[in-house]
Short mmCIF file of C-alpha atoms in Angstrom, two decimals:
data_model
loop_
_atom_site.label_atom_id
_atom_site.label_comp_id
_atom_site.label_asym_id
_atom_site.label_seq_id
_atom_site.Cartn_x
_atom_site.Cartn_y
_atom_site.Cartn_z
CA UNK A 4 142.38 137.65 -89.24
CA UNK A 5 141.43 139.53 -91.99
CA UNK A 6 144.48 142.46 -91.21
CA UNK A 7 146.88 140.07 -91.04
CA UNK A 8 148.91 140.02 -94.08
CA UNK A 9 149.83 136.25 -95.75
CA UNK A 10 153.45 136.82 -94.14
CA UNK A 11 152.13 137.28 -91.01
CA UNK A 12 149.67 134.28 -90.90
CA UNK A 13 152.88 133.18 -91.72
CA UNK A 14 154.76 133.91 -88.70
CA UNK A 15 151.81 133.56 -86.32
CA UNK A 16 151.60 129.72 -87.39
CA UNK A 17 155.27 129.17 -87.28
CA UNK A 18 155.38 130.17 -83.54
CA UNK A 19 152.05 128.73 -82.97
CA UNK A 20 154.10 125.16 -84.06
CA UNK A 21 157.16 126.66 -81.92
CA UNK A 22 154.74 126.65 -78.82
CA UNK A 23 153.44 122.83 -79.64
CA UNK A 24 156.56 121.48 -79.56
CA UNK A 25 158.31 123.35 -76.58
CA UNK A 26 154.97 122.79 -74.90
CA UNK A 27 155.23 118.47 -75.98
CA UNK A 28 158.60 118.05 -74.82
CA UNK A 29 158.57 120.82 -71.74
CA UNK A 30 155.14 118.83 -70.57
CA UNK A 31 155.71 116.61 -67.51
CA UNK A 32 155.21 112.63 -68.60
CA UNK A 33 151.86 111.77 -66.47
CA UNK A 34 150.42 108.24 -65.97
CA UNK A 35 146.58 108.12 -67.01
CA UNK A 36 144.13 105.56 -65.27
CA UNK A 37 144.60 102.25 -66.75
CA UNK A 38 141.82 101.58 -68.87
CA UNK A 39 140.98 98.36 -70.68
CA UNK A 40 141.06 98.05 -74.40
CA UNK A 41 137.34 98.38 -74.97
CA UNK A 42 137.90 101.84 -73.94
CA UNK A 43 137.16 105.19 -76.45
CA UNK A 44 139.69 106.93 -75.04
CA UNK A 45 142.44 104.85 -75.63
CA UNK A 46 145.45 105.75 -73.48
CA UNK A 47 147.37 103.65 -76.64
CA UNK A 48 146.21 106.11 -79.45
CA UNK A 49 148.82 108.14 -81.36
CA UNK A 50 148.80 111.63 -79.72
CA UNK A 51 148.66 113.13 -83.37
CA UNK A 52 145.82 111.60 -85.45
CA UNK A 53 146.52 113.92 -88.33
CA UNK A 54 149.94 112.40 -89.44
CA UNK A 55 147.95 108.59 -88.99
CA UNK A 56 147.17 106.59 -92.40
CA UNK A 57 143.86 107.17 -93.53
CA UNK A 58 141.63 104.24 -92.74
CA UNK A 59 139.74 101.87 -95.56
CA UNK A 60 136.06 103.90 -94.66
CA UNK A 61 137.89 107.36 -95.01
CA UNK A 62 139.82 106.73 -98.35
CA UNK A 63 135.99 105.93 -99.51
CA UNK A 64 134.32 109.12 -98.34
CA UNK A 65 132.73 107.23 -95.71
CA UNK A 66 131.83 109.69 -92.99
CA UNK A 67 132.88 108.80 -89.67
CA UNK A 68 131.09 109.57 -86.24
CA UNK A 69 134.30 111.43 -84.20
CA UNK A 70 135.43 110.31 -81.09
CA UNK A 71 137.43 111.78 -78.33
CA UNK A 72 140.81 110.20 -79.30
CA UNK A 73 140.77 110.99 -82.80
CA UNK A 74 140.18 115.18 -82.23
CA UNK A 75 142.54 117.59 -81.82
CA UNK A 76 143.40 119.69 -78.67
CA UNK A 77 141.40 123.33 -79.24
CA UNK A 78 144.21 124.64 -77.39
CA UNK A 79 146.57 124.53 -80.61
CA UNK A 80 144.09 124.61 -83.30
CA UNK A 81 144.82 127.36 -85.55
CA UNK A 82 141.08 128.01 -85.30
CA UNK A 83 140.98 129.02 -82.04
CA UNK A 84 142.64 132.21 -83.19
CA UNK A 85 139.03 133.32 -84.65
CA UNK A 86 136.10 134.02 -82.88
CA UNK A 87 134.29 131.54 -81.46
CA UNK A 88 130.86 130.35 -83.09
CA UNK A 89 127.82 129.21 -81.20
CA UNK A 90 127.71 125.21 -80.75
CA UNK A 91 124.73 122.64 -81.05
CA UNK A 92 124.12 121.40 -77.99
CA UNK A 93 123.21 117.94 -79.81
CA UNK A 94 125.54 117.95 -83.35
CA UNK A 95 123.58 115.62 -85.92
CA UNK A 96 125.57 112.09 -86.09
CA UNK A 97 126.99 112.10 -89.60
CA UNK A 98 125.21 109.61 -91.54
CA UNK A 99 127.15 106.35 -93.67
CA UNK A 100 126.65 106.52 -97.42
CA UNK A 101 125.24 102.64 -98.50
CA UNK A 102 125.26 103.89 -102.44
CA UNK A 103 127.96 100.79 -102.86
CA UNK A 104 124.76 98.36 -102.55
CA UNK A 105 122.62 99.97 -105.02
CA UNK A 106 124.88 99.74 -108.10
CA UNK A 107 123.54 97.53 -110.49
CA UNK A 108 126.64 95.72 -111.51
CA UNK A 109 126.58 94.18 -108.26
CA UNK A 110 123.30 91.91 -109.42
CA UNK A 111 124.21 89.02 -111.67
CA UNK A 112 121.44 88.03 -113.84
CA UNK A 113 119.29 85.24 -113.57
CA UNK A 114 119.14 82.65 -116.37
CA UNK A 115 115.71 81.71 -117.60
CA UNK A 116 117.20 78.74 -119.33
CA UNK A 117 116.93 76.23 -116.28
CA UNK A 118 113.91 76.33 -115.44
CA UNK A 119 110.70 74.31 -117.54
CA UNK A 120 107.99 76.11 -119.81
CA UNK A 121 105.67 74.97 -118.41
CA UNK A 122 106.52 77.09 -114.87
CA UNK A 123 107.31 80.48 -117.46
CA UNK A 124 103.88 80.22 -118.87
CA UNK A 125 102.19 81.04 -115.95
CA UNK A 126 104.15 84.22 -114.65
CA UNK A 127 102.44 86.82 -112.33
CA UNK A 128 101.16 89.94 -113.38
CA UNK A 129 104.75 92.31 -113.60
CA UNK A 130 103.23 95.14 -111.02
CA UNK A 131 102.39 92.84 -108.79
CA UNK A 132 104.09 93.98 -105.36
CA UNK A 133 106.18 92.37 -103.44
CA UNK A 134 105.05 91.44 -100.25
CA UNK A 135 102.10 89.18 -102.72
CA UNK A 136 104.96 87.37 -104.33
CA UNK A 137 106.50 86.09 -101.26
CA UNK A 138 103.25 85.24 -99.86
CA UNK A 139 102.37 83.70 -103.21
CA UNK A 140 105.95 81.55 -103.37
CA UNK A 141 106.92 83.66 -106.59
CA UNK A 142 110.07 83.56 -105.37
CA UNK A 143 112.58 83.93 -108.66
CA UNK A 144 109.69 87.38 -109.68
CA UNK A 145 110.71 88.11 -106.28
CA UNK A 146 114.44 88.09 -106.56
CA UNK A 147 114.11 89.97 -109.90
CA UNK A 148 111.71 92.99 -108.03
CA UNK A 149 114.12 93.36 -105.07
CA UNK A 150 117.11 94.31 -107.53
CA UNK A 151 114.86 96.80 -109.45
CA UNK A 152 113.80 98.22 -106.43
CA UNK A 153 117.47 98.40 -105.09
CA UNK A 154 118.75 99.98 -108.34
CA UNK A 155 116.17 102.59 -109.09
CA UNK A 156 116.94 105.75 -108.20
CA UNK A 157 113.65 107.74 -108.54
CA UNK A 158 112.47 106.71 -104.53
CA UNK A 159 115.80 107.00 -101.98
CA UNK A 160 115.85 104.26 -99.88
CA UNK A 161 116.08 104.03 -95.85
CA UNK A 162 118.96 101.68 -95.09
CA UNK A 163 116.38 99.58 -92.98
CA UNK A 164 114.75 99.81 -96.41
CA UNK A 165 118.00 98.15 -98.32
CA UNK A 166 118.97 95.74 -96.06
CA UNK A 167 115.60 94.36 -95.88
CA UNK A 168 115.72 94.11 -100.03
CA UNK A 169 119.11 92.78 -100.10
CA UNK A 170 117.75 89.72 -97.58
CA UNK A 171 114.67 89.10 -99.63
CA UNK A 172 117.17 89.24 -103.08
CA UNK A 173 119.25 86.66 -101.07
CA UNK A 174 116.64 84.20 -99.70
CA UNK A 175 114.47 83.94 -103.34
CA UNK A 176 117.87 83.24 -105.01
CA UNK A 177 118.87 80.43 -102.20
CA UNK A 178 115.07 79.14 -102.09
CA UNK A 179 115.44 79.02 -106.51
CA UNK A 180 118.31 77.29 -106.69
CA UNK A 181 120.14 79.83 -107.03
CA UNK A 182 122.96 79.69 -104.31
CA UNK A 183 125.73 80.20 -106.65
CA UNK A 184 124.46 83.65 -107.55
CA UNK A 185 123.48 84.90 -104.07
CA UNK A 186 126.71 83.65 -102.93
CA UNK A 187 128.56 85.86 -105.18
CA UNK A 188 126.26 88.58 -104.73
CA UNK A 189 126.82 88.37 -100.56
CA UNK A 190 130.52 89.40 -101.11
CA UNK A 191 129.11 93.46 -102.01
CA UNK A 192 128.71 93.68 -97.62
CA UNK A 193 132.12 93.10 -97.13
CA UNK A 194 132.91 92.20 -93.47
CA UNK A 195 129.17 92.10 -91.45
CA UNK A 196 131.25 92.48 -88.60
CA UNK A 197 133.09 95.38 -89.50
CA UNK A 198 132.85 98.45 -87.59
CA UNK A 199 131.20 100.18 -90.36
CA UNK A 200 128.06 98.38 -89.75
CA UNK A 201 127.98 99.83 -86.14
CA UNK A 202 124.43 100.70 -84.84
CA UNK A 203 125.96 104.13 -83.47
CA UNK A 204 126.42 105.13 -87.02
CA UNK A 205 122.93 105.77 -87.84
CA UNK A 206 119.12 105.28 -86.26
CA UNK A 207 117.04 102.73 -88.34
CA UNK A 208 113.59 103.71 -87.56
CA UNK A 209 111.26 101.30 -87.13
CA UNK A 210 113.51 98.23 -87.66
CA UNK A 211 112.88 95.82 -84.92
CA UNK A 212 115.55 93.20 -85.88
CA UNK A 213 118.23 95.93 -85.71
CA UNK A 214 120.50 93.88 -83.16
CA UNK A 215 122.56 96.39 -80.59
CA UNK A 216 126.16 96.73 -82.09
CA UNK A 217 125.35 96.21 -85.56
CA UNK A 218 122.79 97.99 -88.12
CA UNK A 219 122.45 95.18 -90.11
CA UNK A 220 119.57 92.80 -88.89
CA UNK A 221 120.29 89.31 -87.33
CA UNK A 222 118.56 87.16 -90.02
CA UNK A 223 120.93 89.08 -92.78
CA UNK A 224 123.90 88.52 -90.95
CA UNK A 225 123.04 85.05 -90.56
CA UNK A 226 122.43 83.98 -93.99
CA UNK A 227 125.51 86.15 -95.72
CA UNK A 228 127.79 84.30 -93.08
CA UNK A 229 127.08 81.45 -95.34
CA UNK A 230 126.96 82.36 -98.87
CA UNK A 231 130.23 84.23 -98.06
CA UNK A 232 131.86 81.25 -97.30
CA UNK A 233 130.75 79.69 -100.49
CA UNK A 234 131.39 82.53 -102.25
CA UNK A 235 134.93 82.88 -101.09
CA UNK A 236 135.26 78.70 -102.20
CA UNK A 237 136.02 78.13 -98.26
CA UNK A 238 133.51 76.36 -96.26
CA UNK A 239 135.16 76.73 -92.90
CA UNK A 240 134.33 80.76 -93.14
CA UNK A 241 130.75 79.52 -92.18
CA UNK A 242 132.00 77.81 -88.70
CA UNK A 243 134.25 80.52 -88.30
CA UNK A 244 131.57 83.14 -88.80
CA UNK A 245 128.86 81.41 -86.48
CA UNK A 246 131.29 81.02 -83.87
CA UNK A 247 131.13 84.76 -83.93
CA UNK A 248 127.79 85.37 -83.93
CA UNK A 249 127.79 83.02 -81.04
CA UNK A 250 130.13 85.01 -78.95
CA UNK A 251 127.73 87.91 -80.03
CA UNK A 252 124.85 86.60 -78.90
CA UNK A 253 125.79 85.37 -75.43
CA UNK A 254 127.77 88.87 -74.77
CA UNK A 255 123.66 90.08 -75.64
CA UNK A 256 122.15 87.11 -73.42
CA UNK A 257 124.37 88.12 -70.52
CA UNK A 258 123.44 91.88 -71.07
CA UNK A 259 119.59 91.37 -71.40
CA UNK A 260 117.59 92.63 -68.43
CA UNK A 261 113.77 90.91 -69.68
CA UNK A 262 113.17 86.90 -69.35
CA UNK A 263 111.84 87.73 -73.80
CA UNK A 264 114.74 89.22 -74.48
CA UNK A 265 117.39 86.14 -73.11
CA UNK A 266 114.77 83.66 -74.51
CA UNK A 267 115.39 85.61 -77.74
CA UNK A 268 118.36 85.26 -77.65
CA UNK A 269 118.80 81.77 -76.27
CA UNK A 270 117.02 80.39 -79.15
CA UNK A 271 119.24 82.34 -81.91
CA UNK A 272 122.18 80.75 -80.14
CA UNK A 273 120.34 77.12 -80.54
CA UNK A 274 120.00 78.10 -84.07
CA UNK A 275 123.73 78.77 -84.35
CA UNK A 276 124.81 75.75 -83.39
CA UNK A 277 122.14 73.88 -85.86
CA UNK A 278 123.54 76.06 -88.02
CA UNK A 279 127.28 74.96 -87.55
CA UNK A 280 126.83 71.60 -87.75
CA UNK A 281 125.33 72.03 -91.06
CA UNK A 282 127.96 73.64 -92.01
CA UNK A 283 130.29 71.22 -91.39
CA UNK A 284 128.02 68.76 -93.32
CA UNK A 285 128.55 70.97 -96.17
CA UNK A 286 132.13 70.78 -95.74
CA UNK A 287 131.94 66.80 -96.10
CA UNK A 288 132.82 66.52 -92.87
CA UNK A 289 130.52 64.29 -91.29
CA UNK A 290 131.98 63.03 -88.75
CA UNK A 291 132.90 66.42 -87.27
CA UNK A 292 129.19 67.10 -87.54
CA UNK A 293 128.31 64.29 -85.74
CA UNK A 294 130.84 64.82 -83.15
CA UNK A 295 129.61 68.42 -82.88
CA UNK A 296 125.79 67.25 -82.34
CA UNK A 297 126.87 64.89 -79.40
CA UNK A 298 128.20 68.08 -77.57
CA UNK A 299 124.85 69.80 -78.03
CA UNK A 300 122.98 67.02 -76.48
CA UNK A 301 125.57 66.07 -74.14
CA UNK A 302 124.78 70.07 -72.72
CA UNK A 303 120.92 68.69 -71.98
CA UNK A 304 119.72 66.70 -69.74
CA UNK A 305 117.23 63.92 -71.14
CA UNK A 306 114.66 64.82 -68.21
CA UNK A 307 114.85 68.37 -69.94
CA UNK A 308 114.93 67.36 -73.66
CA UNK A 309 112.19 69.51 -75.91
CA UNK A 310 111.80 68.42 -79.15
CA UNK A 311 114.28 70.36 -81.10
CA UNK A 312 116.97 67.81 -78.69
CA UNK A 313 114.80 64.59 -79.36
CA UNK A 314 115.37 65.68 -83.75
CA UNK A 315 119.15 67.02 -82.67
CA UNK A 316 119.30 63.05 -81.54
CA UNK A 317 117.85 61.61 -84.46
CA UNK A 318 120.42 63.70 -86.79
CA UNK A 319 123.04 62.28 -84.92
CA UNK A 320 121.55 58.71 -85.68
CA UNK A 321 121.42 59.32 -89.70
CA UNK A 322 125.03 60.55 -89.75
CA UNK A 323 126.12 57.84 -88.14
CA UNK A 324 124.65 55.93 -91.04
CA UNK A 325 125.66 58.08 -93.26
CA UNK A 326 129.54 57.59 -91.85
CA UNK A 327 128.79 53.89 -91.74
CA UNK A 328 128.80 53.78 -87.69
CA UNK A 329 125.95 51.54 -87.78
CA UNK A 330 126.96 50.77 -83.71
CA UNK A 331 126.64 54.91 -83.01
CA UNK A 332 123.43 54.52 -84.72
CA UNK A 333 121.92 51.46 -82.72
CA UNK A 334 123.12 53.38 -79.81
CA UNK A 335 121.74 56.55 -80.69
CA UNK A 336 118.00 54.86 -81.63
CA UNK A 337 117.77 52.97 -78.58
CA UNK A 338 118.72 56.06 -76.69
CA UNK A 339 116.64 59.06 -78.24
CA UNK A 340 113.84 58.27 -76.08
CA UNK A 341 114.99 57.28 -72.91
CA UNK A 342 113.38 55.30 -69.99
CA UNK A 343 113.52 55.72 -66.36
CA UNK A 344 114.64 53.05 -64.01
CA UNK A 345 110.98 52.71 -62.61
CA UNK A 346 110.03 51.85 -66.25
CA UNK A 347 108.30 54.76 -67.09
CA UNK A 348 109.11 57.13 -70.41
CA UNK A 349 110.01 60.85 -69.98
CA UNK A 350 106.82 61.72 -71.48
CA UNK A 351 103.56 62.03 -69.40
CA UNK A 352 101.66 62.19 -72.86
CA UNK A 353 101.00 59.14 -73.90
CA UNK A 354 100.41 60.26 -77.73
CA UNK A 355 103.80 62.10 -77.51
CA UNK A 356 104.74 58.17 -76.21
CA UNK A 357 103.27 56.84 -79.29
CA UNK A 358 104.66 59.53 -81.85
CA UNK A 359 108.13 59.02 -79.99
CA UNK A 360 107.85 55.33 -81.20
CA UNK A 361 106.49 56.08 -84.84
CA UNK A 362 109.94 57.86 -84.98
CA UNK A 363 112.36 55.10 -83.38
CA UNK A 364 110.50 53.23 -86.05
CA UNK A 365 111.54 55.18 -88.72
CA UNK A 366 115.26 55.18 -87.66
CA UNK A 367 115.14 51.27 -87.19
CA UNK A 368 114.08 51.06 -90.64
CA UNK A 369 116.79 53.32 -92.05
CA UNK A 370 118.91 50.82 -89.90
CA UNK A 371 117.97 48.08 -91.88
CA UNK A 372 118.17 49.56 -95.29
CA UNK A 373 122.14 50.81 -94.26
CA UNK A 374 122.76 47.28 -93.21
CA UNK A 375 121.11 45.66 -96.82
CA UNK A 376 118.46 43.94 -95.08
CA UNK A 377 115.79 45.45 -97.56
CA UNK A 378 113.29 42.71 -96.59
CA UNK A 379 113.42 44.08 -93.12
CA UNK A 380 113.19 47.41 -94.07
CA UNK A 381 109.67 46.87 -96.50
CA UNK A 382 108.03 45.38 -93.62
CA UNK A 383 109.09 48.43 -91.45
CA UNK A 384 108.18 51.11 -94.19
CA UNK A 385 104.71 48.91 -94.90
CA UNK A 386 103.62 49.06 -91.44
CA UNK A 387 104.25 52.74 -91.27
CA UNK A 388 101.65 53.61 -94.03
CA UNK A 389 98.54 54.85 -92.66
CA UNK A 390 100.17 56.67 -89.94
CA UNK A 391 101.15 60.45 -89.75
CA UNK A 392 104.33 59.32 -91.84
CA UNK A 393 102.60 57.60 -94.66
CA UNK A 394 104.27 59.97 -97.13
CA UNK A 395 107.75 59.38 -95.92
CA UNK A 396 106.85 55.51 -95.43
CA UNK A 397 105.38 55.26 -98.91
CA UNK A 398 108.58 56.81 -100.80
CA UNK A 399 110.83 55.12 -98.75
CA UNK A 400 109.03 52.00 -99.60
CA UNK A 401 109.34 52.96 -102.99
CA UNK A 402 112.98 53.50 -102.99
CA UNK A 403 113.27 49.98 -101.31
CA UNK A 404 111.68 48.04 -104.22
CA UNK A 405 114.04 49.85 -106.50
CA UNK A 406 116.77 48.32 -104.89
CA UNK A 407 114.86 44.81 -104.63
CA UNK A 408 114.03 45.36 -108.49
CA UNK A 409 110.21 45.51 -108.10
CA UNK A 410 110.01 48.45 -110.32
CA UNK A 411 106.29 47.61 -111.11
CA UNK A 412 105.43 48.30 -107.80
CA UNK A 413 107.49 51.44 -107.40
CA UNK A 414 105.64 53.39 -110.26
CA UNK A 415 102.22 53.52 -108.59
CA UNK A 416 103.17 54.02 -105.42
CA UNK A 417 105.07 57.38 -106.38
CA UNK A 418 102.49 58.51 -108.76
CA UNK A 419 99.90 57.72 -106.12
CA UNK A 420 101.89 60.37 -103.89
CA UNK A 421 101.94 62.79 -106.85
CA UNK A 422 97.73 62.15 -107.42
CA UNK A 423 97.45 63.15 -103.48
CA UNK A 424 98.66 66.50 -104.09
CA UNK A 425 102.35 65.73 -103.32
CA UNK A 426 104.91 67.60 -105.05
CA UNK A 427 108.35 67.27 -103.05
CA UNK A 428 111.83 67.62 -104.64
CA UNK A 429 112.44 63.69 -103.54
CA UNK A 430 109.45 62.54 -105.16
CA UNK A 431 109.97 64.21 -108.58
CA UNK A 432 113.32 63.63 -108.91
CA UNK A 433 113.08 59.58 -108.33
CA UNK A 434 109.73 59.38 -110.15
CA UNK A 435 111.87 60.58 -113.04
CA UNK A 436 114.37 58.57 -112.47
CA UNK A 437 111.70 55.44 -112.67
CA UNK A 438 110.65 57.16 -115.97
CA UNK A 439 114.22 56.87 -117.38
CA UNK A 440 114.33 53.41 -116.45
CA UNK A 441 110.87 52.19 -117.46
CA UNK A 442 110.26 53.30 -120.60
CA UNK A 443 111.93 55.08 -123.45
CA UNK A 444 109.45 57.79 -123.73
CA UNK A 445 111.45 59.05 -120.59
CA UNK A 446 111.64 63.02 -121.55
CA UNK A 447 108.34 63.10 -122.49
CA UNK A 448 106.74 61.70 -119.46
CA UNK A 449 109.55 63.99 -117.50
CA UNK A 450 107.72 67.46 -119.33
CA UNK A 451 104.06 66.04 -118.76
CA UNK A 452 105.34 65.34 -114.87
CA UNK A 453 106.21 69.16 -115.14
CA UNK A 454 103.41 70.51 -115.85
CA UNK A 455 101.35 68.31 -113.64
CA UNK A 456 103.51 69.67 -110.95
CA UNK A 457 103.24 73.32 -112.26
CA UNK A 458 99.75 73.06 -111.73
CA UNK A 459 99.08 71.85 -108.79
CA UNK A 460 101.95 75.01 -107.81
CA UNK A 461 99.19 77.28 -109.20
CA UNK A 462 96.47 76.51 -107.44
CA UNK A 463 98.85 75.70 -103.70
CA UNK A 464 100.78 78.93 -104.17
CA UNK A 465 104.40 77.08 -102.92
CA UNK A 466 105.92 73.60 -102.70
CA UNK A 467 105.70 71.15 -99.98
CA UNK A 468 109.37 72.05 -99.24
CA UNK A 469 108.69 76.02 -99.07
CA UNK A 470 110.70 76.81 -101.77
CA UNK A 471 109.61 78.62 -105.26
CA UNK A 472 106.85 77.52 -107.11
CA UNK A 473 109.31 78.24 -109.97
CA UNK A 474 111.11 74.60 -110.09
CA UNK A 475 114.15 74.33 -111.91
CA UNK A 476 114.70 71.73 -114.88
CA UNK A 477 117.01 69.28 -112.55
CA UNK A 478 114.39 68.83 -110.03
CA UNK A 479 112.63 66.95 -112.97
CA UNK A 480 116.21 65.80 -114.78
CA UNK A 481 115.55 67.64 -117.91
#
């Protein structure tokens, strides 16, 4: 082309257009195959991509992989007029830029303010790695590292690399206390379903949790469906968003070919619907929860129940209390371990038979503290010290003489959980609530508790409930 003078290119691509368009509408109208909607080649598509409005990925920079439908015909490309070049047989798969997750604006800063100095004073070493944190329960040091290690720029990061920092940045700020920041922080991913997460896009080595269909990993999509919600201020996002992950993972149950694989997958769906239920107990809807439950047991047979159904059962029980539906709740305690007709239990353990009864005990006495009849209930919770519930007995027993007004025995039965190495966010927060209504030396005894509890994190690495050993000052009501 290099003879051709501008007003000839000229001419040649003014006929070249001539020949498109009395080839278009000279072209017989042929039906194609019909082809369902999943298909690449969609017989739908416009027929000229280049007059199309650029999409939200393109108007970034975003590369995108090409597909049939979206390249033009050779035959009328003005490049087929030069000489033809030599083609890789297998073209590299252009690669997505994740840059928009490493900017440092998107990490909001974490106050030191709410949290006791008596948990500051005791801080890990600051190059201690990362992987010993989390094992440690240094949770909020955690939190902190992951964002330094997302927004440094001397080491380029994998994107198995960032999406496994972003998840640990997520979980130490939910496991802090922190949900208000990691739900704002979860909005930088934009839709985890959106087709720019696709798993053609780019190869993850290494990354076993990389789901087919989607780059990022199951446990990350899981755990932004929720702090999105919150984030956006609209709880019903979180149903919503586990309802599609649920129609994910049974379109990957139905596809999997090994017995792991569907049990993998079974179980994720299990977790789902845990997960939506919870959800709508976030929502204040407990009733709907409750409702919800009963259709996830109602899916089992009793003969079949593991123990995940027998706990399912018992939640059903305690929102029934919670809702008032103290008949549900008879029903549902009489029925969570049920007996044949010959007489016999499910179980053919008889210790499973006798921890199956510790825990229709414990519902009966949560029974009888919804229906007032505290008397009842101290007998119940008394009777249920010594056994493998003695904690939950004892500071339920507690909670029972507050409400009787025996405060004087209240006070040494928490602080005798707290002497036994017991460090729950229950038992500090209602030991400081005795505190406040004891004595007027409250705040004082409240920092002392601290630091007793700040020690004993030391030397366990984490709290009883898994969270941080970093507690924050309203676990204590400072």
């Amino acid at each position: 082309m290099a003879g051709i003078s501008p007003t000839a290119t000229e001419v040649a691509n003014s006929s070249l257009k001539s020949l498109v368009n009395a080839h278009i509408l000279s072209a017989p109208l042929t039906r194609s195959s019909t082809k369902g909607p999943l298909d690449t080649d969609d017989p739908l598509a416009p027929p000229n991509p280049s007059t199309s409005t650029p999409t939200t990925e393109e108007a970034a920079g975003v590369p995108i992989p090409p597909t049939p439908s979206s390249q033009p015909s050779a035959l009328f490309s003005p490049q087929s007029l030069l000489p033809e070049r030599p083609r890789s047989r297998s073209p590299a798969i252009p690669r997505k830029s994740f840059s928009f997750l490493l900017r440092p604006e998107n990490f909001v800063p974490i106050p030191q303010t709410d949290i006791p100095p008596s948990f500051l004073s005791h801080a890990p070493p600051p190059n201690t790695p990362l992987p010993t944190l989390l094992r440690q329960g240094h949770y909020l040091p955690a939190a902190f590292l992951a964002a330094k290690t997302l927004t440094s720029t001397s080491n380029p990061l994998s994107p198995a690399e960032i999406f496994s920092l972003l998840y640990t940045r997520l979980a130490c700020l939910a496991l802090t206390n922190h949900t208000a920041i990691a739900a704002q922080e979860s909005l930088i991913l934009g839709d985890i379903h959106s087709p720019f997460y696709a798993s053609d896009a780019i190869h993850p080595s290494g990354d076993s949790t990389t789901t087919e269909g989607n780059i990022l990993p199951w446990h990350l999509r899981v755990l932004a469906t929720r702090l999105q919600a919150l984030g956006a201020g609209d709880a019903r996002r979180a149903v919503q968003g586990y309802y599609d992950l649920g129609a994910y993972a049974r379109s990957q149950h139905k596809a999997s070919t090994t017995t792991s694989s569907k049990e993998l997958w079974n179980e994720r769906l299990k977790d789902l619907g845990y997960r939506t239920g919870n959800a709508l107990i976030e929502m204040g809807d407990l009733s709907g929860a409750r409702r919800f439950f009963e259709s996830l047991v109602t899916t089992t047979a009793h003969a079949d129940a593991d123990s995940k159904t027998r706990i399912l059962e018992g939640w059903i029980a305690m929102l029934s209390l919670r809702t008032g539906d103290l008949e549900s709740a008879r029903k549902w305690i009489h029925t969570t371990h049920p007996i044949h007709p010959t007489g016999e239990t499910t179980d053919n353990n008889n210790n499973n038979n006798n921890n199956n009864d510790d825990d229709n005990d414990i519902l009966r006495a949560l029974l009888s503290m919804a229906e007032s009849n505290y008397p009842s209930a101290i007998s119940a919770w008394r009777a249920l010290q010594g056994t493998k519930h003695h904690i939950l007995a004892t500071h339920n027993l507690a909670v029972c003489l507050v409400y009787t007004g025996q405060l004087s025995e209240t006070t040494p039965l928490l602080e005798s959980l707290l002497n036994a190495g017991h460090n729950f966010h229950a038992l500090t927060f209602n030991l400081s609530t005795i505190y406040e209504l004891r004595t007027e030396h409250a705040r004082e005894k409240k920092l002392a508790l601290a630091g007793t509890v700040a020690g004993m994190l030391r030397e366990q690495g984490r709290d009883e409930d898994g969270k941080s050993v970093e507690r924050g000052v309203g676990d204590f009501k400072l």
